[in-house]
Amino acid sequence: MTTTVLNQFLSNSFLWIIMIYKNYFIVCMFSILCMNVARCSLIVEIEMVSFTSDGRLDVSGIRCDNGRCDNYFKLCVLTSDIPENCIKTDIVLRNNDSFTFPSELPNHNSSLPSIPNPFEIYIPEWPTKDADKVITLEVYDWDKKDDDLLYKNITDISDIQLIGTEPTEPQVRILENSNGKSSTKISVRLYCETGFTGPGCSQRDTVCHPNTCLNKGKCIETGERVKCHCAGGFTGDWCETRLDPCKIGNCKHGNCTPGLNSYTCECFQGFTGLNCEVNIDNCAGPTPCLNGGTCVDGVDIFACVCQDQYLGRQCEIDSSKSGVQVDVKDPDKLDLAELQAKFSDLIKEHVPGTEDVEVQSFVPSNQNPQNDLTQIIFVIFINNTLVAESDANKMINAIPEGERAKLIAGNTNVDEGAKKTNDDDDDLTSSSRKLLEGMVLGLIVFQAIIVILILIRWTRRKRYTSVHRQEETTEEITEETSVV
């Protein structure tokens, strides 16, 4: 990546980095500066410890308003000419001239995050002259019209020698005003940025230090070049591009909402889990099925497999106490689902006010073994309300007998006329069969008689011919004898 491309990327990424690391604004801002100018190598860590004041301005000796100051601070490393080398707080404590600094310092720019205490300032190149190794502190009293400079002081830090990669021990500095009645206590230590070592952190450690991969990407050295192995959720040569977690199907059964470094799933009804991958078991806990029914789980619904005569969504209806019994022959040849639908249509057609009728049925297991008929129980609902047995019988009886007979073949209780008609049809079929068999038999006998007659006549004719020939032969012999 060229310096121009890197500078452009970092410039575009500035506000985004502020959002992610709001508590480390200063660090990120200076890191970007270093990456645009030169590689940062040394870090100055400063902790503002405490402050005391007599409430007088250093220059004029005049007291602050009400005898107490509204103090805010500006601190710079090396020089105040580079804004990025400085931090500037807002009023730390109003009307208070003696306090310990908190762990978060209010930012002078209220639109930016607070400044962590201690804070870090990144230095691209450590000065060679000791005179340049200084920290400058300015203390102000806030005023409605014009802010007043309480005092300004400079402290030397050239005596803090950094050799190697280990941080130095914290060094305390006290910056006072001219009369010594106002002072600010700070703690300073130096250390090298990761990847740098040697005096003044001037020597680079490896190609991957400092890590040029963004968003916690892992730097992998390939000779003099580097390759970034990105953390989850990021891609690109430098892991600079955030992936949309909602475009890779994280939410299995729900709507995905992307977050800063994550996503949330709003699951569809019936599903739960981080990725809405779990179907809620509607049969869990006490079974919703009554009277020994078996619960079968579905998606946001359950079904009950009821025992014997029980019906209803939860097997709550005992149809033996409220259903209509019909006896049929060969129930296995009946399609109960089709039968229920046709029964519903006939009731709607012949019984007023039954547009929302529903018919259910079942075959009880406790059949009478001595009875050649099979019982079927029908239960009728209107508007999902069970119809009493007496009313159900009236509805079924309202259906014309002929139509009921067509509906259930062989039903002895519904239509005796239909049974008689069927018996007549069976008798007619049997008579026709017997007549046909008699005709065939008669035809066979007749043909046999004809054959016998033909044989008898042929035999007689043959015998006559033989006798006639014998007589002619005898006559010829007699005539020859006479001639002799």
Coordinates of C-alpha atoms in Angstrom, one line a residue:
M1 CA 0.0 0.0 0.0
T2 CA 1.5 3.4 -1.0
T3 CA 1.7 6.3 1.3
T4 CA -0.9 8.2 -0.7
V5 CA -3.5 5.3 -0.5
L6 CA -2.8 4.8 3.2
N7 CA -3.2 8.5 3.9
Q8 CA -6.5 8.6 2.0
F9 CA -7.8 5.5 3.8
L10 CA -6.8 6.9 7.2
S11 CA -8.4 10.2 6.5
N12 CA -11.7 8.6 5.5
S13 CA -11.6 6.3 8.5
F14 CA -11.0 9.0 11.2
L15 CA -14.5 9.5 12.4
W16 CA -15.3 5.8 12.3
I17 CA -12.3 5.1 14.6
I18 CA -13.6 7.8 17.0
M19 CA -16.9 6.0 17.2
I20 CA -15.4 2.6 18.0
Y21 CA -12.8 3.8 20.5
K22 CA -14.5 6.8 21.9
N23 CA -12.6 6.5 25.2
Y24 CA -9.4 6.6 23.3
F25 CA -9.9 9.5 21.0
I26 CA -6.6 11.1 21.7
V27 CA -4.6 7.9 21.1
C28 CA -6.4 7.1 17.8
M29 CA -6.0 10.7 16.6
F30 CA -2.3 10.8 17.2
S31 CA -1.9 7.3 15.8
I32 CA -3.4 8.5 12.5
L33 CA -1.2 11.5 12.5
C34 CA 1.9 9.3 12.9
M35 CA 0.8 7.0 10.1
N36 CA 0.3 10.0 7.8
V37 CA 3.6 11.6 8.6
A38 CA 6.0 8.8 9.7
R39 CA 5.9 5.7 11.7
C40 CA 5.3 6.5 15.4
S41 CA 8.0 4.9 17.5
L42 CA 7.8 6.4 21.0
I43 CA 4.9 6.9 23.3
V44 CA 4.7 9.5 26.2
E45 CA 2.2 8.4 28.8
I46 CA 1.1 11.2 31.2
E47 CA -1.1 11.0 34.2
M48 CA -2.5 14.2 35.7
V49 CA -2.4 13.5 39.5
S50 CA -3.5 16.5 41.5
F51 CA -3.9 20.3 41.5
T52 CA -3.7 23.0 44.2
S53 CA -4.0 26.8 43.8
D54 CA -4.3 30.0 45.9
G55 CA -6.9 31.3 43.4
R56 CA -4.7 34.1 42.1
L57 CA -3.5 34.8 38.6
D58 CA 0.2 34.4 38.2
V59 CA 0.7 37.6 36.1
S60 CA -1.4 40.2 38.0
G61 CA -2.0 38.5 41.3
I62 CA -5.7 39.2 41.0
R63 CA -8.0 36.5 42.5
C64 CA -10.4 34.5 40.3
D65 CA -14.1 35.3 40.4
N66 CA -15.5 34.6 43.8
G67 CA -12.0 33.8 45.0
R68 CA -12.2 30.4 43.4
C69 CA -11.2 29.4 39.8
D70 CA -12.9 27.3 37.2
N71 CA -9.7 25.6 36.1
Y72 CA -9.0 23.9 32.8
F73 CA -5.6 22.7 31.4
K74 CA -3.6 22.5 28.2
L75 CA -0.6 20.1 28.2
C76 CA 1.9 19.7 25.3
V77 CA 4.8 17.4 24.7
L78 CA 8.0 18.7 23.0
T79 CA 6.2 21.7 21.4
S80 CA 2.9 23.4 21.4
D81 CA 3.2 24.3 17.7
I82 CA 1.9 20.9 16.8
P83 CA -1.8 20.5 18.0
E84 CA -1.6 16.8 17.9
N85 CA 1.2 16.9 20.6
C86 CA -1.3 18.5 23.0
I87 CA -4.4 17.8 25.0
K88 CA -6.8 20.4 26.2
T89 CA -9.4 19.8 28.9
D90 CA -12.6 21.5 29.8
I91 CA -13.3 22.7 33.3
V92 CA -12.4 19.8 35.6
L93 CA -14.2 21.1 38.7
R94 CA -16.0 24.4 39.0
N95 CA -15.0 26.8 41.8
N96 CA -12.5 24.3 43.1
D97 CA -8.8 25.0 43.6
S98 CA -7.7 21.8 45.2
F99 CA -8.6 18.4 43.8
T100 CA -7.3 15.0 42.4
F101 CA -7.8 14.6 38.7
P102 CA -10.5 12.0 37.8
S103 CA -9.9 9.0 35.5
E104 CA -11.8 10.7 32.7
L105 CA -11.0 14.4 31.8
P106 CA -13.7 16.5 30.1
N107 CA -12.7 17.4 26.6
H108 CA -12.5 21.1 25.7
N109 CA -14.3 20.3 22.5
S110 CA -17.7 19.1 23.9
S111 CA -18.5 17.3 20.7
L112 CA -15.6 14.9 21.2
P113 CA -15.3 12.1 23.7
S114 CA -13.6 12.6 27.1
I115 CA -9.9 12.1 27.5
P116 CA -8.7 9.1 29.5
N117 CA -6.3 9.8 32.4
P118 CA -3.6 8.7 32.0
F119 CA -3.4 9.5 28.3
E120 CA -0.9 8.7 25.6
I121 CA 0.8 11.0 23.0
Y122 CA 2.6 9.4 20.1
I123 CA 5.9 10.9 19.0
P124 CA 7.2 10.0 15.5
E125 CA 10.8 10.9 16.3
W126 CA 12.4 11.5 19.7
P127 CA 14.5 14.7 19.7
T128 CA 18.3 14.5 19.9
K129 CA 18.7 17.7 21.8
D130 CA 17.8 17.5 25.5
A131 CA 16.5 21.1 25.4
D132 CA 13.6 20.0 23.2
K133 CA 12.6 17.2 25.6
V134 CA 10.1 19.2 27.6
I135 CA 6.4 19.2 28.7
T136 CA 4.5 22.5 28.7
L137 CA 1.5 23.1 31.0
E138 CA -0.9 26.0 30.8
V139 CA -3.6 26.5 33.5
Y140 CA -6.6 28.7 32.7
D141 CA -9.5 30.1 34.6
W142 CA -12.7 30.1 32.6
D143 CA -14.6 33.4 32.4
K144 CA -17.8 34.3 30.6
K145 CA -16.0 37.0 28.6
D146 CA -12.3 36.2 28.3
D147 CA -10.5 33.3 29.9
D148 CA -7.6 34.2 32.1
L149 CA -4.2 32.4 32.1
L150 CA -3.6 31.3 35.7
Y151 CA -0.1 30.2 35.0
K152 CA 2.3 28.5 32.6
N153 CA 5.2 26.2 33.3
I154 CA 7.6 24.0 31.5
T155 CA 9.3 20.8 32.9
D156 CA 12.3 19.0 31.5
I157 CA 12.0 15.2 30.8
S158 CA 15.4 14.7 29.2
D159 CA 16.6 12.8 32.2
I160 CA 14.1 10.0 31.4
Q161 CA 16.2 7.6 29.4
L162 CA 14.4 4.9 27.4
I163 CA 16.6 2.0 26.2
G164 CA 15.1 -1.3 24.9
T165 CA 11.4 -2.2 24.9
E166 CA 10.5 -2.0 28.6
P167 CA 8.6 1.1 29.8
T168 CA 10.4 3.4 32.1
E169 CA 9.4 3.8 35.7
P170 CA 6.8 6.6 36.2
Q171 CA 8.6 9.9 36.9
V172 CA 6.7 12.6 39.0
R173 CA 6.9 16.2 37.9
I174 CA 5.4 19.2 39.7
L175 CA 4.7 22.3 37.7
E176 CA 4.3 25.5 39.8
N177 CA 3.5 29.1 39.2
S178 CA 6.0 31.9 40.0
N179 CA 5.1 32.3 43.6
G180 CA 4.9 28.6 44.2
K181 CA 1.3 28.8 45.5
S182 CA -0.3 27.0 42.6
S183 CA 1.0 23.6 41.4
T184 CA 0.0 20.7 39.1
K185 CA 1.4 17.2 39.8
I186 CA 1.8 14.9 36.9
S187 CA 3.4 11.4 36.3
V188 CA 5.4 10.7 33.2
R189 CA 6.7 7.5 31.6
L190 CA 8.1 6.6 28.2
Y191 CA 7.9 3.3 26.2
C192 CA 8.3 2.1 22.7
E193 CA 5.4 1.4 20.4
T194 CA 5.1 -2.3 19.5
G195 CA 7.6 -3.2 16.8
F196 CA 10.3 -0.6 17.8
T197 CA 13.2 -0.9 20.1
G198 CA 16.6 0.7 20.8
P199 CA 17.6 4.1 22.1
G200 CA 14.7 6.5 21.6
C201 CA 12.7 3.6 20.0
S202 CA 14.5 4.4 16.8
Q203 CA 15.0 0.8 15.6
R204 CA 12.3 -1.2 13.9
D205 CA 11.7 -4.7 15.2
T206 CA 10.1 -6.7 12.4
V207 CA 8.1 -6.1 9.2
C208 CA 4.8 -6.7 11.1
H209 CA 5.6 -4.3 13.8
P210 CA 3.8 -2.0 14.2
N211 CA 0.8 -4.0 13.0
T212 CA -0.5 -2.4 9.8
C213 CA -3.6 -4.6 9.8
L214 CA -6.8 -2.8 10.9
N215 CA -9.7 -4.0 13.1
K216 CA -7.6 -6.5 15.1
G217 CA -6.4 -8.2 11.9
K218 CA -3.3 -10.5 12.3
C219 CA -0.2 -9.5 10.4
I220 CA 1.6 -12.3 8.6
E221 CA 5.1 -11.7 7.3
T222 CA 5.9 -12.8 3.7
G223 CA 9.5 -11.7 3.2
E224 CA 9.6 -7.9 3.0
R225 CA 5.8 -7.7 2.6
V226 CA 2.9 -8.4 4.9
K227 CA -0.4 -10.1 4.6
C228 CA -3.4 -9.5 6.8
H229 CA -5.5 -12.3 8.3
C230 CA -8.7 -10.5 9.2
A231 CA -10.8 -11.0 12.3
G232 CA -14.4 -12.0 11.9
G233 CA -16.6 -9.5 10.3
F234 CA -13.9 -7.7 8.2
T235 CA -12.2 -8.2 4.8
G236 CA -9.9 -6.4 2.5
D237 CA -6.1 -6.2 2.0
W238 CA -5.8 -4.4 5.3
C239 CA -9.1 -5.6 6.9
E240 CA -10.5 -2.2 6.3
T241 CA -13.9 -3.3 5.0
R242 CA -16.7 -4.4 7.3
L243 CA -18.8 -7.3 6.2
D244 CA -22.6 -7.1 6.6
P245 CA -23.4 -10.0 8.9
C246 CA -27.0 -10.0 7.7
K247 CA -25.9 -10.9 4.1
I248 CA -24.4 -14.3 5.1
G249 CA -27.7 -15.8 6.4
N250 CA -27.0 -15.7 10.2
C251 CA -30.7 -15.5 11.1
K252 CA -32.2 -18.8 10.0
H253 CA -35.8 -18.0 10.7
G254 CA -36.0 -14.3 11.5
N255 CA -35.2 -10.7 10.4
C256 CA -31.5 -9.6 10.9
T257 CA -30.5 -6.2 12.1
P258 CA -26.7 -5.4 11.7
G259 CA -24.9 -3.7 14.7
L260 CA -21.5 -2.1 15.1
N261 CA -19.6 -5.4 15.6
S262 CA -22.5 -7.8 15.7
Y263 CA -26.0 -8.5 14.6
T264 CA -29.4 -9.2 16.3
C265 CA -32.1 -11.5 15.1
E266 CA -35.8 -10.9 15.5
C267 CA -37.2 -14.4 15.3
F268 CA -40.4 -15.4 13.5
Q269 CA -43.2 -16.7 15.6
G270 CA -42.4 -20.2 16.9
F271 CA -38.6 -19.8 16.8
T272 CA -35.9 -18.8 19.3
G273 CA -32.1 -18.8 19.7
L274 CA -29.3 -16.5 18.8
N275 CA -29.8 -17.2 15.1
C276 CA -33.5 -18.2 15.4
E277 CA -32.4 -21.8 14.7
V278 CA -34.4 -23.4 17.5
N279 CA -38.1 -24.4 16.9
I280 CA -40.0 -23.8 20.2
D281 CA -41.4 -27.1 21.5
N282 CA -45.1 -26.4 21.9
C283 CA -45.4 -29.8 23.6
A284 CA -42.9 -29.1 26.3
G285 CA -44.0 -29.1 29.9
P286 CA -47.5 -30.4 30.8
T287 CA -49.0 -31.9 27.7
P288 CA -51.8 -29.8 26.2
C289 CA -53.6 -33.0 25.0
L290 CA -56.3 -34.3 27.2
N291 CA -57.7 -37.8 27.8
G292 CA -54.4 -39.6 27.0
G293 CA -53.8 -37.9 23.7
T294 CA -50.3 -37.7 22.2
C295 CA -48.9 -34.2 21.4
V296 CA -47.1 -33.7 18.1
D297 CA -45.0 -30.5 17.9
G298 CA -45.1 -28.2 14.8
V299 CA -44.0 -24.7 14.0
D300 CA -45.8 -22.4 16.4
I301 CA -48.5 -25.0 16.7
F302 CA -49.2 -28.5 18.1
A303 CA -51.5 -31.3 17.1
C304 CA -53.1 -34.0 19.3
V305 CA -53.4 -37.7 18.3
C306 CA -56.5 -38.7 20.3
Q307 CA -57.4 -42.1 21.7
D308 CA -60.6 -43.9 20.6
Q309 CA -63.7 -41.8 20.9
Y310 CA -62.0 -38.5 21.8
L311 CA -62.0 -35.6 19.3
G312 CA -61.2 -31.9 19.3
R313 CA -58.0 -29.9 19.1
Q314 CA -57.0 -31.1 22.5
C315 CA -59.0 -34.4 22.6
E316 CA -61.4 -32.7 24.9
I317 CA -64.6 -34.1 23.3
D318 CA -65.9 -37.5 24.2
S319 CA -67.8 -38.3 21.0
S320 CA -69.4 -41.4 22.5
K321 CA -71.5 -39.1 24.7
S322 CA -72.3 -36.5 22.0
G323 CA -71.9 -38.1 18.6
V324 CA -74.3 -39.8 16.2
Q325 CA -73.8 -43.6 15.6
V326 CA -74.1 -45.0 12.1
D327 CA -73.7 -48.8 11.3
V328 CA -72.1 -49.7 8.0
K329 CA -70.8 -52.8 6.2
D330 CA -67.2 -52.9 5.0
P331 CA -65.9 -49.7 6.6
D332 CA -62.5 -50.2 5.2
K333 CA -63.9 -49.4 1.7
L334 CA -65.0 -46.0 3.0
D335 CA -62.9 -42.9 2.8
L336 CA -63.8 -41.2 6.1
A337 CA -62.3 -37.8 5.1
E338 CA -64.4 -37.8 1.9
L339 CA -67.4 -39.0 3.8
Q340 CA -67.1 -36.2 6.4
A341 CA -66.8 -33.6 3.6
K342 CA -69.9 -34.9 1.8
F343 CA -71.9 -35.1 5.0
S344 CA -70.9 -31.4 5.6
D345 CA -72.1 -30.4 2.1
L346 CA -75.4 -32.2 2.5
I347 CA -76.1 -30.6 5.9
K348 CA -75.3 -27.2 4.4
E349 CA -77.7 -27.9 1.6
H350 CA -80.6 -29.2 3.6
V351 CA -80.2 -27.5 7.0
P352 CA -80.5 -23.7 7.1
G353 CA -77.9 -21.7 9.1
T354 CA -75.2 -24.3 8.9
E355 CA -72.7 -22.5 6.6
D356 CA -69.8 -23.1 9.1
V357 CA -70.6 -26.8 9.7
E358 CA -67.8 -29.3 10.2
V359 CA -68.2 -33.0 10.5
Q360 CA -65.7 -35.3 12.2
S361 CA -65.8 -39.1 12.6
F362 CA -64.0 -42.1 14.0
V363 CA -64.3 -45.9 14.2
P364 CA -64.4 -47.0 17.9
S365 CA -62.1 -49.9 18.7
N366 CA -64.6 -51.6 21.0
Q367 CA -66.8 -53.1 18.3
N368 CA -69.4 -55.9 19.0
P369 CA -67.8 -59.1 17.5
Q370 CA -71.2 -60.8 17.1
N371 CA -72.4 -57.9 14.9
D372 CA -71.6 -58.1 11.2
L373 CA -71.9 -54.3 11.0
T374 CA -69.3 -51.7 12.1
Q375 CA -70.1 -48.6 14.1
I376 CA -69.0 -45.2 13.0
I377 CA -69.4 -42.2 15.3
F378 CA -70.1 -38.8 13.6
V379 CA -69.7 -35.5 15.6
I380 CA -71.0 -32.2 14.2
F381 CA -69.5 -28.7 14.9
I382 CA -71.0 -25.4 13.9
N383 CA -68.8 -22.3 14.4
N384 CA -66.4 -24.5 16.2
T385 CA -69.1 -25.3 18.8
L386 CA -70.1 -29.0 19.4
V387 CA -73.7 -29.7 18.4
A388 CA -75.7 -31.8 20.9
E389 CA -76.5 -35.4 19.9
S390 CA -80.3 -34.7 19.5
D391 CA -79.7 -31.7 17.2
A392 CA -77.1 -33.7 15.3
N393 CA -79.6 -36.5 14.7
K394 CA -82.1 -33.9 13.4
M395 CA -79.5 -32.6 10.9
I396 CA -78.7 -36.0 9.6
N397 CA -82.4 -37.0 9.3
A398 CA -83.0 -33.7 7.4
I399 CA -80.9 -35.2 4.6
P400 CA -83.2 -37.1 2.1
E401 CA -83.0 -40.9 2.5
G402 CA -82.0 -41.5 -1.1
E403 CA -79.0 -39.2 -0.7
R404 CA -78.0 -40.7 2.6
A405 CA -78.2 -44.2 0.9
K406 CA -75.8 -43.1 -1.8
L407 CA -73.5 -41.6 0.8
I408 CA -73.0 -44.8 2.8
A409 CA -73.3 -48.1 0.9
G410 CA -74.9 -50.9 2.9
N411 CA -75.9 -48.7 5.9
T412 CA -78.8 -50.7 7.5
N413 CA -79.8 -47.8 9.8
V414 CA -80.1 -45.1 7.2
D415 CA -82.1 -46.4 4.3
E416 CA -83.9 -49.8 4.3
G417 CA -85.4 -49.0 0.8
A418 CA -81.9 -48.8 -0.5
K419 CA -81.1 -52.2 1.0
K420 CA -84.2 -53.7 -0.6
T421 CA -83.4 -52.2 -4.0
N422 CA -79.9 -53.7 -3.8
D423 CA -81.3 -57.1 -2.8
D424 CA -83.7 -57.0 -5.8
D425 CA -80.9 -56.1 -8.1
D426 CA -78.9 -59.1 -6.7
D427 CA -81.9 -61.4 -7.3
L428 CA -82.3 -60.2 -10.8
T429 CA -78.7 -60.7 -11.5
S430 CA -78.9 -64.3 -10.1
S431 CA -82.0 -65.2 -12.2
S432 CA -80.4 -63.9 -15.4
R433 CA -77.3 -65.9 -14.7
K434 CA -79.4 -69.1 -14.2
L435 CA -81.4 -68.5 -17.4
L436 CA -78.3 -68.0 -19.4
E437 CA -76.8 -71.2 -18.0
G438 CA -80.0 -73.1 -18.9
M439 CA -80.0 -71.8 -22.4
V440 CA -76.4 -72.8 -22.9
L441 CA -77.1 -76.3 -21.5
G442 CA -80.1 -76.8 -23.8
L443 CA -78.1 -75.7 -26.8
I444 CA -75.4 -78.3 -26.0
V445 CA -78.1 -81.1 -25.6
F446 CA -79.7 -80.2 -28.8
Q447 CA -76.5 -80.3 -30.7
A448 CA -75.7 -83.7 -29.1
I449 CA -79.1 -85.1 -30.3
I450 CA -78.4 -83.8 -33.9
V451 CA -75.1 -85.5 -33.9
I452 CA -76.6 -88.8 -32.7
L453 CA -79.3 -88.7 -35.4
I454 CA -76.8 -88.1 -38.1
L455 CA -74.7 -91.0 -36.9
I456 CA -77.7 -93.4 -36.8
R457 CA -78.7 -92.4 -40.3
W458 CA -75.2 -92.8 -41.7
T459 CA -75.0 -96.3 -40.1
R460 CA -78.3 -97.4 -41.6
R461 CA -77.4 -96.2 -45.0
K462 CA -74.1 -98.0 -44.9
R463 CA -75.7 -101.3 -43.9
Y464 CA -78.4 -101.0 -46.7
T465 CA -75.7 -100.4 -49.3
S466 CA -73.8 -103.5 -48.2
V467 CA -76.9 -105.8 -48.3
H468 CA -77.9 -104.5 -51.7
R469 CA -74.5 -105.3 -53.1
Q470 CA -74.6 -108.9 -51.7
E471 CA -78.0 -109.4 -53.4
E472 CA -76.7 -108.3 -56.8
T473 CA -73.7 -110.6 -56.5
T474 CA -76.0 -113.6 -55.7
E475 CA -78.2 -112.9 -58.7
E476 CA -75.2 -112.7 -61.0
I477 CA -73.9 -116.1 -59.7
T478 CA -77.4 -117.7 -60.3
E479 CA -77.6 -116.4 -63.8
E480 CA -74.1 -117.8 -64.7
T481 CA -75.1 -121.2 -63.3
S482 CA -78.3 -121.3 -65.5
V483 CA -76.3 -120.7 -68.6
V484 CA -74.0 -123.5 -67.9

